[in-house]
PDB file of C-alpha atoms in Angstrom:
ATOM      1  CA  MET A 278       0.000   0.000   0.000  1.00 66.00           C
ATOM      2  CA  GLY A 279       1.201   3.496  -0.763  1.00 75.00           C
ATOM      3  CA  THR A 280       0.257   6.920   0.535  1.00 88.00           C
ATOM      4  CA  THR A 281      -2.607   7.393   3.006  1.00 93.00           C
ATOM      5  CA  ARG A 282      -4.236  10.679   4.072  1.00 93.00           C
ATOM      6  CA  PHE A 283      -6.915  10.974   6.742  1.00 93.00           C
ATOM      7  CA  SER A 284      -9.197  14.030   6.916  1.00 92.00           C
ATOM      8  CA  GLU A 285     -12.633  14.933   8.258  1.00 89.00           C
ATOM      9  CA  ALA A 286     -14.044  13.984   4.844  1.00 89.00           C
ATOM     10  CA  GLY A 287     -12.553  10.484   4.996  1.00 91.00           C
ATOM     11  CA  THR A 288      -9.503   8.576   3.873  1.00 93.00           C
ATOM     12  CA  ARG A 289      -7.606   8.758   0.588  1.00 94.00           C
ATOM     13  CA  PHE A 290      -5.172   5.911   0.052  1.00 94.00           C
ATOM     14  CA  THR A 291      -3.146   4.316  -2.714  1.00 94.00           C
ATOM     15  CA  ILE A 292      -3.139   0.605  -3.426  1.00 91.00           C
ATOM     16  CA  ASP A 293      -0.610  -1.101  -5.641  1.00 89.00           C
ATOM     17  CA  GLY A 294      -2.764  -3.970  -6.862  1.00 82.00           C
ATOM     18  CA  PRO A 295      -1.927  -7.551  -7.751  1.00 77.00           C
ATOM     19  CA  GLY A 296      -2.186  -6.875 -11.482  1.00 78.00           C
ATOM     20  CA  GLY A 297       0.378  -4.088 -11.358  1.00 86.00           C
ATOM     21  CA  GLU A 298      -2.316  -1.425 -11.234  1.00 87.00           C
ATOM     22  CA  THR A 299      -2.227   1.569  -8.918  1.00 91.00           C
ATOM     23  CA  VAL A 300      -5.523   3.003  -7.699  1.00 91.00           C
ATOM     24  CA  THR A 301      -6.203   5.866  -5.281  1.00 93.00           C
ATOM     25  CA  PRO A 302      -9.731   5.481  -3.907  1.00 93.00           C
ATOM     26  CA  ASP A 303     -11.507   7.811  -1.504  1.00 93.00           C
ATOM     27  CA  LEU A 304     -13.212   6.199   1.470  1.00 93.00           C
ATOM     28  CA  PRO A 305     -15.811   8.474   3.157  1.00 91.00           C
ATOM     29  CA  MET A 306     -14.730   7.440   6.660  1.00 89.00           C
ATOM     30  CA  THR A 307     -11.583   7.521   8.734  1.00 88.00           C
ATOM     31  CA  GLY A 308      -9.764   5.131  11.026  1.00 87.00           C
ATOM     32  CA  TYR A 309      -7.073   2.565  10.494  1.00 91.00           C
ATOM     33  CA  HIS A 310      -9.588  -0.252  10.994  1.00 90.00           C
ATOM     34  CA  ASN A 311     -11.650   1.054   8.062  1.00 90.00           C
ATOM     35  CA  LEU A 312      -8.503   1.317   5.956  1.00 92.00           C
ATOM     36  CA  GLU A 313      -7.557  -2.275   6.809  1.00 93.00           C
ATOM     37  CA  ASN A 314     -11.081  -3.453   5.958  1.00 93.00           C
ATOM     38  CA  ALA A 315     -10.994  -1.562   2.651  1.00 93.00           C
ATOM     39  CA  THR A 316      -7.704  -3.145   1.594  1.00 92.00           C
ATOM     40  CA  GLY A 317      -9.132  -6.603   2.309  1.00 93.00           C
ATOM     41  CA  VAL A 318     -12.257  -5.763   0.325  1.00 94.00           C
ATOM     42  CA  TYR A 319     -10.066  -4.539  -2.545  1.00 93.00           C
ATOM     43  CA  ALA A 320      -8.115  -7.809  -2.605  1.00 92.00           C
ATOM     44  CA  ALA A 321     -11.278  -9.935  -2.515  1.00 95.00           C
ATOM     45  CA  ALA A 322     -12.948  -7.841  -5.212  1.00 95.00           C
ATOM     46  CA  ARG A 323      -9.927  -8.203  -7.500  1.00 93.00           C
ATOM     47  CA  LEU A 324     -10.016 -11.982  -6.985  1.00 93.00           C
ATOM     48  CA  VAL A 325     -13.533 -12.015  -8.442  1.00 96.00           C
ATOM     49  CA  ARG A 326     -12.273  -9.822 -11.298  1.00 94.00           C
ATOM     50  CA  LEU A 327     -13.880  -6.484 -10.430  1.00 95.00           C
ATOM     51  CA  SER A 328     -11.970  -3.630 -12.034  1.00 94.00           C
ATOM     52  CA  PRO A 329      -9.934  -1.236  -9.879  1.00 93.00           C
ATOM     53  CA  GLU A 330     -12.183   1.603 -11.107  1.00 93.00           C
ATOM     54  CA  ALA A 331     -15.377  -0.222 -10.094  1.00 96.00           C
ATOM     55  CA  ILE A 332     -13.959  -0.933  -6.647  1.00 95.00           C
ATOM     56  CA  ALA A 333     -12.934   2.716  -6.192  1.00 94.00           C
ATOM     57  CA  ARG A 334     -16.454   3.841  -7.206  1.00 95.00           C
ATOM     58  CA  GLY A 335     -17.894   1.482  -4.609  1.00 95.00           C
ATOM     59  CA  PHE A 336     -15.636   2.865  -1.894  1.00 94.00           C
ATOM     60  CA  ALA A 337     -16.577   6.447  -2.784  1.00 92.00           C
ATOM     61  CA  THR A 338     -20.304   5.741  -2.441  1.00 91.00           C
ATOM     62  CA  PHE A 339     -20.104   3.587   0.701  1.00 87.00           C
ATOM     63  CA  LYS A 340     -22.304   4.774   3.560  1.00 83.00           C
ATOM     64  CA  GLU A 341     -21.666   3.700   7.118  1.00 75.00           C
ATOM     65  CA  SER A 342     -24.486   2.218   9.159  1.00 74.00           C
ATOM     66  CA  SER A 343     -26.498   4.237  11.645  1.00 75.00           C
ATOM     67  CA  ALA A 344     -25.034   2.029  14.410  1.00 75.00           C
ATOM     68  CA  ALA A 345     -21.494   2.947  13.356  1.00 69.00           C
ATOM     69  CA  ARG A 346     -22.390   6.659  13.237  1.00 66.00           C
ATOM     70  CA  ALA A 347     -23.935   6.456  16.706  1.00 74.00           C
ATOM     71  CA  ALA A 348     -20.913   4.620  18.102  1.00 71.00           C
ATOM     72  CA  ARG A 349     -18.574   7.220  16.620  1.00 67.00           C
ATOM     73  CA  ARG A 350     -20.592   9.953  18.334  1.00 72.00           C
ATOM     74  CA  GLY A 351     -20.465   8.072  21.632  1.00 71.00           C
ATOM     75  CA  GLY A 352     -23.891   6.466  21.372  1.00 59.00           C
ATOM     76  CA  ARG A 353     -24.645   2.797  21.579  1.00 57.00           C
ATOM     77  CA  GLY A 354     -25.936   2.152  18.077  1.00 50.00           C
ATOM     78  CA  ALA A 355     -28.585  -0.240  16.789  1.00 52.00           C
ATOM     79  CA  GLY A 356     -29.214  -3.493  18.572  1.00 53.00           C
ATOM     80  CA  HIS A 357     -28.183  -2.216  22.010  1.00 48.00           C
ATOM     81  CA  ARG A 358     -30.683  -1.629  24.770  1.00 48.00           C
TER      82      ARG A 358
END
């Protein structure tokens, strides 16, 4: 993996893919755990032959769950009583 930048808008990172491609997707969330998840998703998506561009488009339009938003704000999220 190459360069990574975190900001309030999310995470921009560079992946040097298995086919020699380089892609720089934008992920609309921050946190190293989200970055690690995204790199795993990228690898799995390439295994099923999705294009780097299609994967990057998917990352850019990803929306976190209401439970994740609540947890980030200090709430308990869905499913907790």
